mmCIF file of C-alpha atoms and ligand atoms in Angstrom:
data_model
loop_
_atom_site.group_PDB
_atom_site.id
_atom_site.type_symbol
_atom_site.label_atom_id
_atom_site.label_comp_id
_atom_site.label_asym_id
_atom_site.label_seq_id
_atom_site.Cartn_x
_atom_site.Cartn_y
_atom_site.Cartn_z
ATOM 1 C CA MET A 1 -1.783 23.627 -0.905
ATOM 2 C CA LYS A 2 -4.696 22.018 -2.696
ATOM 3 C CA VAL A 3 -4.336 18.223 -2.532
ATOM 4 C CA LEU A 4 -6.110 15.563 -4.391
ATOM 5 C CA ILE A 5 -5.901 12.054 -2.935
ATOM 6 C CA THR A 6 -6.998 9.126 -5.306
ATOM 7 C CA GLY A 7 -8.081 6.170 -2.948
ATOM 8 C CA GLY A 8 -8.293 8.623 0.034
ATOM 9 C CA ALA A 9 -10.962 6.549 1.766
ATOM 10 C CA GLY A 10 -8.625 3.496 1.852
ATOM 11 C CA PHE A 11 -6.461 2.606 4.801
ATOM 12 C CA ILE A 12 -3.236 4.566 3.858
ATOM 13 C CA GLY A 13 -4.998 7.359 1.974
ATOM 14 C CA SER A 14 -7.196 8.282 4.967
ATOM 15 C CA HIS A 15 -4.360 8.693 7.291
ATOM 16 C CA LEU A 16 -2.549 10.887 4.710
ATOM 17 C CA ALA A 17 -5.692 13.004 4.542
ATOM 18 C CA ASP A 18 -5.667 13.477 8.295
ATOM 19 C CA GLU A 19 -2.112 14.409 8.306
ATOM 20 C CA LEU A 20 -2.479 16.952 5.539
ATOM 21 C CA LEU A 21 -5.546 18.366 6.859
ATOM 22 C CA GLY A 22 -3.648 18.753 10.163
ATOM 23 C CA ARG A 23 -0.820 21.007 8.444
ATOM 24 C CA GLY A 24 -3.584 23.129 6.737
ATOM 25 C CA ASP A 25 -3.802 21.647 3.319
ATOM 26 C CA GLU A 26 -7.097 21.644 1.529
ATOM 27 C CA VAL A 27 -7.837 17.898 0.728
ATOM 28 C CA ALA A 28 -10.112 16.508 -1.915
ATOM 29 C CA VAL A 29 -10.555 12.596 -1.899
ATOM 30 C CA LEU A 30 -11.630 10.538 -4.841
ATOM 31 C CA ASP A 31 -12.563 7.054 -3.942
ATOM 32 C CA ASP A 32 -15.116 4.668 -5.341
ATOM 33 C CA LEU A 33 -15.515 2.890 -1.904
ATOM 34 C CA SER A 34 -14.662 -0.521 -3.470
ATOM 35 C CA THR A 35 -12.055 -1.360 -0.749
ATOM 36 C CA GLY A 36 -11.958 2.032 0.845
ATOM 37 C CA ARG A 37 -14.688 2.827 3.372
ATOM 38 C CA PHE A 38 -16.598 6.158 4.133
ATOM 39 C CA GLU A 39 -15.977 5.370 7.882
ATOM 40 C CA ASN A 40 -12.372 5.953 7.374
ATOM 41 C CA VAL A 41 -12.920 9.668 6.540
ATOM 42 C CA GLU A 42 -16.345 10.220 8.366
ATOM 43 C CA HIS A 43 -14.531 12.055 11.189
ATOM 44 C CA ILE A 44 -13.196 14.656 8.717
ATOM 45 C CA THR A 45 -16.328 15.435 6.639
ATOM 46 C CA GLY A 46 -17.107 18.375 8.894
ATOM 47 C CA ASP A 47 -13.759 20.082 8.128
ATOM 48 C CA LYS A 48 -14.088 23.078 5.819
ATOM 49 C CA ASN A 49 -10.901 22.028 3.954
ATOM 50 C CA PHE A 50 -11.991 18.637 3.152
ATOM 51 C CA GLU A 51 -14.172 17.331 0.259
ATOM 52 C CA PHE A 52 -15.064 13.700 -0.230
ATOM 53 C CA VAL A 53 -15.949 12.794 -4.003
ATOM 54 C CA GLU A 54 -17.519 9.252 -4.596
ATOM 55 C CA GLY A 55 -16.315 8.121 -8.014
ATOM 56 C CA THR A 56 -13.904 5.945 -9.856
ATOM 57 C CA ILE A 57 -10.442 6.815 -11.379
ATOM 58 C CA LEU A 58 -11.718 5.391 -14.535
ATOM 59 C CA ASN A 59 -14.121 8.307 -14.977
ATOM 60 C CA GLY A 60 -12.221 10.582 -17.176
ATOM 61 C CA THR A 61 -14.551 13.737 -16.800
ATOM 62 C CA LEU A 62 -14.447 13.349 -13.107
ATOM 63 C CA VAL A 63 -10.679 12.869 -12.792
ATOM 64 C CA ASP A 64 -9.991 15.799 -15.321
ATOM 65 C CA LYS A 65 -12.124 18.126 -13.158
ATOM 66 C CA LEU A 66 -10.452 17.271 -9.930
ATOM 67 C CA VAL A 67 -6.884 17.120 -11.242
ATOM 68 C CA GLU A 68 -7.463 20.690 -12.731
ATOM 69 C CA ARG A 69 -8.409 22.164 -9.478
ATOM 70 C CA CYS A 70 -5.749 20.802 -7.274
ATOM 71 C CA ASP A 71 -1.888 21.770 -6.914
ATOM 72 C CA VAL A 72 -0.658 18.043 -6.297
ATOM 73 C CA VAL A 73 -1.974 14.571 -6.580
ATOM 74 C CA TYR A 74 -1.287 11.615 -4.476
ATOM 75 C CA HIS A 75 -2.310 8.545 -6.531
ATOM 76 C CA LEU A 76 -3.224 5.752 -4.107
ATOM 77 C CA ALA A 77 -6.271 4.359 -5.638
ATOM 78 C CA ALA A 78 -5.677 0.722 -6.611
ATOM 79 C CA ALA A 79 -7.034 -2.855 -6.292
ATOM 80 C CA VAL A 80 -4.792 -4.229 -3.422
ATOM 81 C CA GLY A 81 -4.446 -7.275 -1.237
ATOM 82 C CA VAL A 82 -3.321 -10.556 -2.450
ATOM 83 C CA ASP A 83 -6.510 -12.196 -1.770
ATOM 84 C CA LEU A 84 -8.627 -9.452 -3.806
ATOM 85 C CA ILE A 85 -6.029 -9.781 -6.783
ATOM 86 C CA VAL A 86 -6.541 -13.550 -6.852
ATOM 87 C CA ARG A 87 -10.260 -13.467 -6.629
ATOM 88 C CA LYS A 88 -10.818 -10.482 -9.028
ATOM 89 C CA PRO A 89 -7.887 -10.583 -11.525
ATOM 90 C CA LEU A 90 -9.637 -8.793 -14.243
ATOM 91 C CA GLU A 91 -11.157 -5.887 -12.349
ATOM 92 C CA SER A 92 -7.617 -5.444 -10.402
ATOM 93 C CA LEU A 93 -5.733 -5.306 -13.718
ATOM 94 C CA ILE A 94 -8.285 -2.683 -15.275
ATOM 95 C CA THR A 95 -8.171 -0.356 -12.004
ATOM 96 C CA ASN A 96 -4.477 -0.678 -11.576
ATOM 97 C CA ILE A 97 -3.516 -0.109 -15.275
ATOM 98 C CA LYS A 98 -6.389 1.853 -16.816
ATOM 99 C CA GLY A 99 -7.013 3.835 -13.658
ATOM 100 C CA SER A 100 -3.260 5.006 -13.503
ATOM 101 C CA GLU A 101 -3.049 5.961 -17.078
ATOM 102 C CA MET A 102 -6.126 8.048 -16.478
ATOM 103 C CA VAL A 103 -4.711 9.938 -13.542
ATOM 104 C CA LEU A 104 -1.248 10.269 -15.271
ATOM 105 C CA ASP A 105 -2.962 11.560 -18.537
ATOM 106 C CA MET A 106 -4.796 14.276 -16.561
ATOM 107 C CA VAL A 107 -1.752 15.264 -14.503
ATOM 108 C CA HIS A 108 0.177 15.667 -17.759
ATOM 109 C CA ARG A 109 -2.695 17.633 -19.243
ATOM 110 C CA TYR A 110 -2.649 20.080 -16.480
ATOM 111 C CA HIS A 111 1.204 19.686 -15.534
ATOM 112 C CA LYS A 112 0.642 18.836 -11.956
ATOM 113 C CA LYS A 113 2.910 17.022 -9.540
ATOM 114 C CA VAL A 114 1.954 13.445 -8.766
ATOM 115 C CA LEU A 115 3.193 10.728 -6.396
ATOM 116 C CA ILE A 116 2.540 7.388 -7.492
ATOM 117 C CA ALA A 117 2.291 4.494 -4.817
ATOM 118 C CA SER A 118 3.966 1.494 -5.882
ATOM 119 C CA THR A 119 4.695 -1.671 -4.256
ATOM 120 C CA SER A 120 7.337 -3.948 -3.024
ATOM 121 C CA GLU A 121 5.540 -6.545 -5.199
ATOM 122 C CA ILE A 122 7.601 -4.992 -7.955
ATOM 123 C CA TYR A 123 10.625 -7.282 -6.843
ATOM 124 C CA GLY A 124 8.487 -10.350 -7.088
ATOM 125 C CA LYS A 125 10.375 -13.480 -5.975
ATOM 126 C CA ASN A 126 13.733 -11.775 -5.559
ATOM 127 C CA VAL A 127 14.716 -13.114 -2.093
ATOM 128 C CA ASN A 128 18.077 -11.114 -1.876
ATOM 129 C CA GLY A 129 17.869 -8.678 0.939
ATOM 130 C CA PRO A 130 17.776 -5.900 1.624
ATOM 131 C CA LEU A 131 16.305 -5.061 -1.749
ATOM 132 C CA ASN A 132 17.441 -1.607 -3.194
ATOM 133 C CA GLU A 133 15.407 0.230 -5.913
ATOM 134 C CA ASP A 134 17.811 -0.973 -8.666
ATOM 135 C CA HIS A 135 17.332 -4.803 -7.830
ATOM 136 C CA ASP A 136 16.025 -7.171 -10.376
ATOM 137 C CA ARG A 137 12.392 -8.091 -10.637
ATOM 138 C CA ILE A 138 11.868 -11.966 -10.655
ATOM 139 C CA LEU A 139 8.240 -12.952 -11.552
ATOM 140 C CA GLY A 140 6.475 -16.214 -12.211
ATOM 141 C CA SER A 141 4.288 -16.840 -15.169
ATOM 142 C CA PRO A 142 1.732 -13.998 -16.202
ATOM 143 C CA LEU A 143 -0.777 -16.600 -16.091
ATOM 144 C CA LYS A 144 -0.512 -16.600 -12.208
ATOM 145 C CA SER A 145 -2.990 -14.092 -11.005
ATOM 146 C CA ARG A 146 -0.645 -12.686 -8.234
ATOM 147 C CA TRP A 147 1.799 -11.564 -10.811
ATOM 148 C CA GLY A 148 -0.793 -9.254 -12.398
ATOM 149 C CA TYR A 149 -0.423 -6.808 -9.492
ATOM 150 C CA SER A 150 3.269 -6.729 -9.889
ATOM 151 C CA THR A 151 2.937 -6.293 -13.610
ATOM 152 C CA ALA A 152 0.349 -3.618 -13.442
ATOM 153 C CA LYS A 153 2.332 -1.483 -10.928
ATOM 154 C CA ALA A 154 5.257 -1.767 -12.955
ATOM 155 C CA VAL A 155 3.430 -0.432 -15.970
ATOM 156 C CA ASP A 156 2.382 2.412 -13.648
ATOM 157 C CA GLU A 157 5.936 3.117 -12.747
ATOM 158 C CA MET A 158 7.120 3.183 -16.255
ATOM 159 C CA LEU A 159 4.372 5.368 -17.291
ATOM 160 C CA ALA A 160 5.203 7.840 -14.492
ATOM 161 C CA TYR A 161 8.897 7.772 -14.998
ATOM 162 C CA ILE A 162 8.601 8.098 -18.821
ATOM 163 C CA TYR A 163 6.104 11.189 -18.369
ATOM 164 C CA TRP A 164 8.785 12.815 -16.446
ATOM 165 C CA ARG A 165 11.696 12.008 -18.868
ATOM 166 C CA GLN A 166 10.026 12.756 -21.996
ATOM 167 C CA LYS A 167 7.359 15.325 -21.116
ATOM 168 C CA LYS A 168 8.893 16.775 -17.753
ATOM 169 C CA VAL A 169 5.752 15.911 -15.879
ATOM 170 C CA PRO A 170 6.888 15.994 -12.092
ATOM 171 C CA THR A 171 6.428 12.492 -10.906
ATOM 172 C CA VAL A 172 7.635 10.643 -7.674
ATOM 173 C CA ILE A 173 7.316 6.795 -7.331
ATOM 174 C CA VAL A 174 7.314 5.322 -3.909
ATOM 175 C CA ARG A 175 7.393 1.550 -3.372
ATOM 176 C CA LEU A 176 5.554 0.697 -0.136
ATOM 177 C CA PHE A 177 6.555 -2.409 1.653
ATOM 178 C CA ASN A 178 4.134 -3.977 4.187
ATOM 179 C CA THR A 179 2.127 -1.074 5.858
ATOM 180 C CA VAL A 180 0.106 -1.719 8.784
ATOM 181 C CA GLY A 181 -2.053 0.161 11.451
ATOM 182 C CA PRO A 182 -5.544 1.182 12.419
ATOM 183 C CA ARG A 183 -8.220 1.023 9.653
ATOM 184 C CA GLN A 184 -6.454 -1.754 7.719
ATOM 185 C CA THR A 185 -9.006 -4.506 7.209
ATOM 186 C CA GLY A 186 -8.114 -8.289 6.824
ATOM 187 C CA ALA A 187 -10.723 -8.674 4.282
ATOM 188 C CA TYR A 188 -8.393 -8.619 1.257
ATOM 189 C CA GLY A 189 -5.714 -10.654 2.812
ATOM 190 C CA MET A 190 -3.461 -8.490 4.987
ATOM 191 C CA VAL A 191 -2.057 -10.732 7.635
ATOM 192 C CA ILE A 192 -1.756 -8.602 10.791
ATOM 193 C CA PRO A 193 -5.547 -7.373 11.064
ATOM 194 C CA ARG A 194 -6.551 -11.072 10.353
ATOM 195 C CA PHE A 195 -4.144 -12.635 13.033
ATOM 196 C CA VAL A 196 -5.230 -9.964 15.468
ATOM 197 C CA LYS A 197 -8.845 -10.707 14.992
ATOM 198 C CA GLN A 198 -8.398 -14.320 15.154
ATOM 199 C CA ALA A 199 -6.126 -13.933 18.380
ATOM 200 C CA LEU A 200 -8.829 -11.706 20.193
ATOM 201 C CA LYS A 201 -11.577 -14.366 19.387
ATOM 202 C CA ASP A 202 -9.254 -17.152 20.524
ATOM 203 C CA GLU A 203 -9.766 -18.707 17.133
ATOM 204 C CA ASP A 204 -7.026 -20.776 15.349
ATOM 205 C CA ILE A 205 -4.442 -18.551 13.646
ATOM 206 C CA THR A 206 -4.184 -19.220 9.908
ATOM 207 C CA VAL A 207 -0.576 -19.302 8.912
ATOM 208 C CA TYR A 208 -0.111 -19.943 5.164
ATOM 209 C CA GLY A 209 2.640 -22.269 3.954
ATOM 210 C CA ASP A 210 5.239 -23.219 6.334
ATOM 211 C CA GLY A 211 5.210 -19.856 8.086
ATOM 212 C CA LYS A 212 8.965 -19.625 7.701
ATOM 213 C CA GLN A 213 8.442 -16.789 4.872
ATOM 214 C CA SER A 214 9.293 -13.323 6.362
ATOM 215 C CA ARG A 215 8.068 -9.778 6.102
ATOM 216 C CA CYS A 216 8.775 -6.327 7.506
ATOM 217 C CA PHE A 217 5.999 -4.152 8.797
ATOM 218 C CA LEU A 218 5.979 -0.342 9.069
ATOM 219 C CA HIS A 219 3.233 1.661 10.708
ATOM 220 C CA VAL A 220 1.089 3.640 8.551
ATOM 221 C CA LYS A 221 2.039 6.863 10.506
ATOM 222 C CA ASP A 222 5.622 6.387 9.430
ATOM 223 C CA THR A 223 4.495 5.672 5.822
ATOM 224 C CA VAL A 224 2.228 8.615 5.472
ATOM 225 C CA GLY A 225 5.012 10.957 7.101
ATOM 226 C CA SER A 226 7.438 9.538 4.176
ATOM 227 C CA LEU A 227 5.095 10.260 1.431
ATOM 228 C CA ILE A 228 4.491 13.938 2.537
ATOM 229 C CA LYS A 229 8.289 14.488 2.743
ATOM 230 C CA LEU A 230 8.848 12.795 -0.661
ATOM 231 C CA MET A 231 6.106 15.053 -2.348
ATOM 232 C CA ASP A 232 7.594 18.235 -0.660
ATOM 233 C CA LYS A 233 11.228 17.362 -1.749
ATOM 234 C CA GLY A 234 12.116 18.751 -5.036
ATOM 235 C CA ALA A 235 14.960 16.495 -5.655
ATOM 236 C CA ALA A 236 12.628 13.286 -5.287
ATOM 237 C CA VAL A 237 11.133 14.199 -8.576
ATOM 238 C CA GLY A 238 11.973 11.547 -11.385
ATOM 239 C CA ASN A 239 13.075 9.238 -8.652
ATOM 240 C CA VAL A 240 11.710 5.901 -7.048
ATOM 241 C CA PHE A 241 11.985 5.260 -3.222
ATOM 242 C CA ASN A 242 11.589 2.118 -1.169
ATOM 243 C CA ILE A 243 9.680 2.900 2.129
ATOM 244 C CA GLY A 244 9.376 0.122 4.693
ATOM 245 C CA SER A 245 10.758 -1.275 7.856
ATOM 246 C CA GLN A 246 13.833 -3.404 8.194
ATOM 247 C CA GLU A 247 12.499 -5.362 11.310
ATOM 248 C CA GLU A 248 12.138 -8.655 9.911
ATOM 249 C CA VAL A 249 9.875 -11.331 11.177
ATOM 250 C CA SER A 250 8.812 -14.820 9.957
ATOM 251 C CA ILE A 251 5.095 -15.182 9.642
ATOM 252 C CA GLU A 252 4.809 -18.054 12.360
ATOM 253 C CA GLY A 253 7.010 -15.655 14.664
ATOM 254 C CA LEU A 254 4.473 -13.008 13.957
ATOM 255 C CA ALA A 255 1.466 -15.201 14.843
ATOM 256 C CA ARG A 256 3.378 -16.149 18.247
ATOM 257 C CA LYS A 257 4.032 -12.460 19.034
ATOM 258 C CA ILE A 258 0.381 -11.623 18.592
ATOM 259 C CA ILE A 259 -0.665 -14.538 20.711
ATOM 260 C CA ASP A 260 1.632 -13.237 23.321
ATOM 261 C CA ILE A 261 0.559 -9.514 23.119
ATOM 262 C CA THR A 262 -3.104 -10.300 23.263
ATOM 263 C CA LYS A 263 -2.748 -13.105 25.965
ATOM 264 C CA SER A 264 -4.813 -15.392 23.445
ATOM 265 C CA LYS A 265 -5.651 -19.007 23.735
ATOM 266 C CA SER A 266 -5.203 -19.428 19.945
ATOM 267 C CA LYS A 267 -3.273 -22.224 18.336
ATOM 268 C CA LEU A 268 -1.528 -21.936 14.985
ATOM 269 C CA VAL A 269 -2.888 -23.853 12.196
ATOM 270 C CA TYR A 270 -0.962 -24.424 8.928
ATOM 271 C CA ILE A 271 -2.918 -23.950 5.532
ATOM 272 C CA PRO A 272 -1.314 -24.937 2.224
ATOM 273 C CA TYR A 273 -1.060 -22.022 -0.206
ATOM 274 C CA ASP A 274 -3.225 -23.994 -2.713
ATOM 275 C CA LYS A 275 -6.050 -23.979 -0.311
ATOM 276 C CA ALA A 276 -5.468 -20.535 0.870
ATOM 277 C CA TYR A 277 -5.199 -18.795 -2.385
ATOM 278 C CA GLU A 278 -5.487 -20.699 -5.663
ATOM 279 C CA GLU A 279 -3.771 -23.936 -7.241
ATOM 280 C CA GLY A 280 -0.008 -23.063 -7.860
ATOM 281 C CA PHE A 281 0.055 -19.995 -5.858
ATOM 282 C CA GLU A 282 3.497 -18.595 -5.407
ATOM 283 C CA ASP A 283 4.548 -16.473 -2.235
ATOM 284 C CA MET A 284 7.681 -14.452 -1.489
ATOM 285 C CA ARG A 285 9.904 -16.100 0.870
ATOM 286 C CA ARG A 286 11.567 -12.840 2.117
ATOM 287 C CA ARG A 287 10.850 -9.180 1.591
ATOM 288 C CA VAL A 288 13.348 -6.748 3.267
ATOM 289 C CA PRO A 289 13.781 -3.204 1.894
ATOM 290 C CA ASP A 290 17.081 -1.257 1.549
ATOM 291 C CA THR A 291 15.886 2.125 2.455
ATOM 292 C CA ALA A 292 19.209 4.118 2.203
ATOM 293 C CA LYS A 293 18.017 6.283 -0.647
ATOM 294 C CA ALA A 294 14.869 7.432 1.406
ATOM 295 C CA ARG A 295 17.100 7.933 4.386
ATOM 296 C CA ALA A 296 19.550 10.392 2.384
ATOM 297 C CA ALA A 297 16.590 12.149 0.757
ATOM 298 C CA ILE A 298 14.367 12.717 3.737
ATOM 299 C CA GLY A 299 16.102 11.231 6.709
ATOM 300 C CA PHE A 300 13.550 8.302 6.724
ATOM 301 C CA LYS A 301 13.691 6.147 9.878
ATOM 302 C CA PRO A 302 10.631 4.118 11.352
ATOM 303 C CA THR A 303 9.529 5.466 14.791
ATOM 304 C CA ILE A 304 7.230 2.676 15.772
ATOM 305 C CA ASP A 305 8.449 -1.026 16.233
ATOM 306 C CA LEU A 306 6.523 -4.183 15.475
ATOM 307 C CA GLU A 307 5.278 -4.577 19.053
ATOM 308 C CA GLY A 308 3.952 -0.988 18.992
ATOM 309 C CA ILE A 309 2.326 -1.647 15.552
ATOM 310 C CA ILE A 310 0.474 -4.748 16.772
ATOM 311 C CA LYS A 311 -0.642 -3.024 19.763
ATOM 312 C CA SER A 312 -2.195 -0.180 17.596
ATOM 313 C CA VAL A 313 -3.829 -2.649 15.737
ATOM 314 C CA VAL A 314 -5.276 -4.646 18.805
ATOM 315 C CA GLU A 315 -6.436 -1.301 20.177
ATOM 316 C CA TYR A 316 -8.180 -0.408 16.874
ATOM 317 C CA ALA A 317 -9.761 -3.906 16.722
ATOM 318 C CA GLU A 318 -11.035 -3.704 20.285
ATOM 319 C CA SER A 319 -12.686 -0.312 19.642
ATOM 320 C CA SER A 320 -14.404 -1.046 16.385
HETATM 321 N N1 UDP B 1 -0.530 -14.838 5.439
HETATM 322 C C1 UDP B 1 -0.901 -15.765 6.377
HETATM 323 N N2 UDP B 1 -2.054 -15.893 6.910
HETATM 324 C C2 UDP B 1 -3.243 -15.090 6.509
HETATM 325 C C3 UDP B 1 -2.847 -13.952 5.658
HETATM 326 C C4 UDP B 1 -1.550 -13.906 5.095
HETATM 327 O O1 UDP B 1 0.034 -16.671 6.622
HETATM 328 O O2 UDP B 1 -4.253 -15.280 7.035
HETATM 329 C C5 UDP B 1 0.727 -14.764 5.054
HETATM 330 C C6 UDP B 1 0.863 -14.524 3.375
HETATM 331 O O3 UDP B 1 0.998 -15.766 2.734
HETATM 332 C C7 UDP B 1 2.213 -13.829 3.204
HETATM 333 C C8 UDP B 1 2.386 -12.947 4.554
HETATM 334 O O4 UDP B 1 1.303 -13.633 5.474
HETATM 335 O O5 UDP B 1 3.294 -14.857 3.224
HETATM 336 C C9 UDP B 1 1.844 -11.449 4.238
HETATM 337 O O6 UDP B 1 0.804 -11.511 3.678
HETATM 338 P P1 UDP B 1 0.029 -10.211 3.323
HETATM 339 O O7 UDP B 1 -1.093 -10.448 2.340
HETATM 340 O O8 UDP B 1 -0.408 -9.367 4.465
HETATM 341 O O9 UDP B 1 1.107 -9.297 2.417
HETATM 342 P P2 UDP B 1 1.912 -9.637 1.354
HETATM 343 O O10 UDP B 1 1.851 -10.978 0.788
HETATM 344 O O11 UDP B 1 1.659 -8.660 0.169
HETATM 345 O O12 UDP B 1 3.349 -9.445 1.708
#
């Protein structure tokens, strides 16, 4: 199989490249190294089945050429991370809407199969849990930067779905809940690499809000395995799937767990959202996926628990 991964030098994309090369696929990665890092794929650059192309998904000529040459596309390139979305709202919207439109346009032109990485941000402030794929989206004002990400990804999902319905382009949509593991950077807001770094240096742990908001974290190995299975599954076409863990933890609970595991002397400090992000910032109180649909389709079941996840991030932080 010849595979194109957009955003393949990113945290999830680079793990996906490792896994696909491991099973004998040919992998081309397109990445503009905005949030992705060359170091994430450096170890596979010598592999004869691997090709790295530095460039943006906004470059039509390049995307055209790469899509034409491959059999399937994993579209992972996006501006992600709450901090980045709030700091660079315009660039994020353009990449996430125009970029996906470009990829889908080319996938349509050459009639290739595509898997679109979407997000649990789709559900917005819906605190019902566990959230299934048909649950409502509850969003705040479009003038609040955070909701731009959810909105852009909803446009991507609609485009992908409608390309399938109207033009029979085979598309699969996957909504990723919080994914963690080695190579994830805290630079764009992600909480676990940030807390681990702070804990290892015995610095204050920056808990935003009251710390009672909760999340469920899935190890990237489980995420990537599911993406491959969903891509390979014929019946997944034209469908949307949640992928995430159901092991719920509050953010202050998470901070304490990380302190325990690293035997850190760090203390928790509580920072109001207005200071952490921007005036009027709205967070999700809770985000738990219902993964019954993925379980039925591909037997989805996480294999690494929260403690294992934290330990893998600690190990990576200590070695890099
Ligand atoms: N968070 C925090 N301290 C940090 C970074 C994040 O308390 O230094 C919180 C953040 O406000 C959110 C949760 O941790 O409630 C998860 O944040 P992340 O950006 O990792 O993911 P998302 O908000 O997309 O779930």
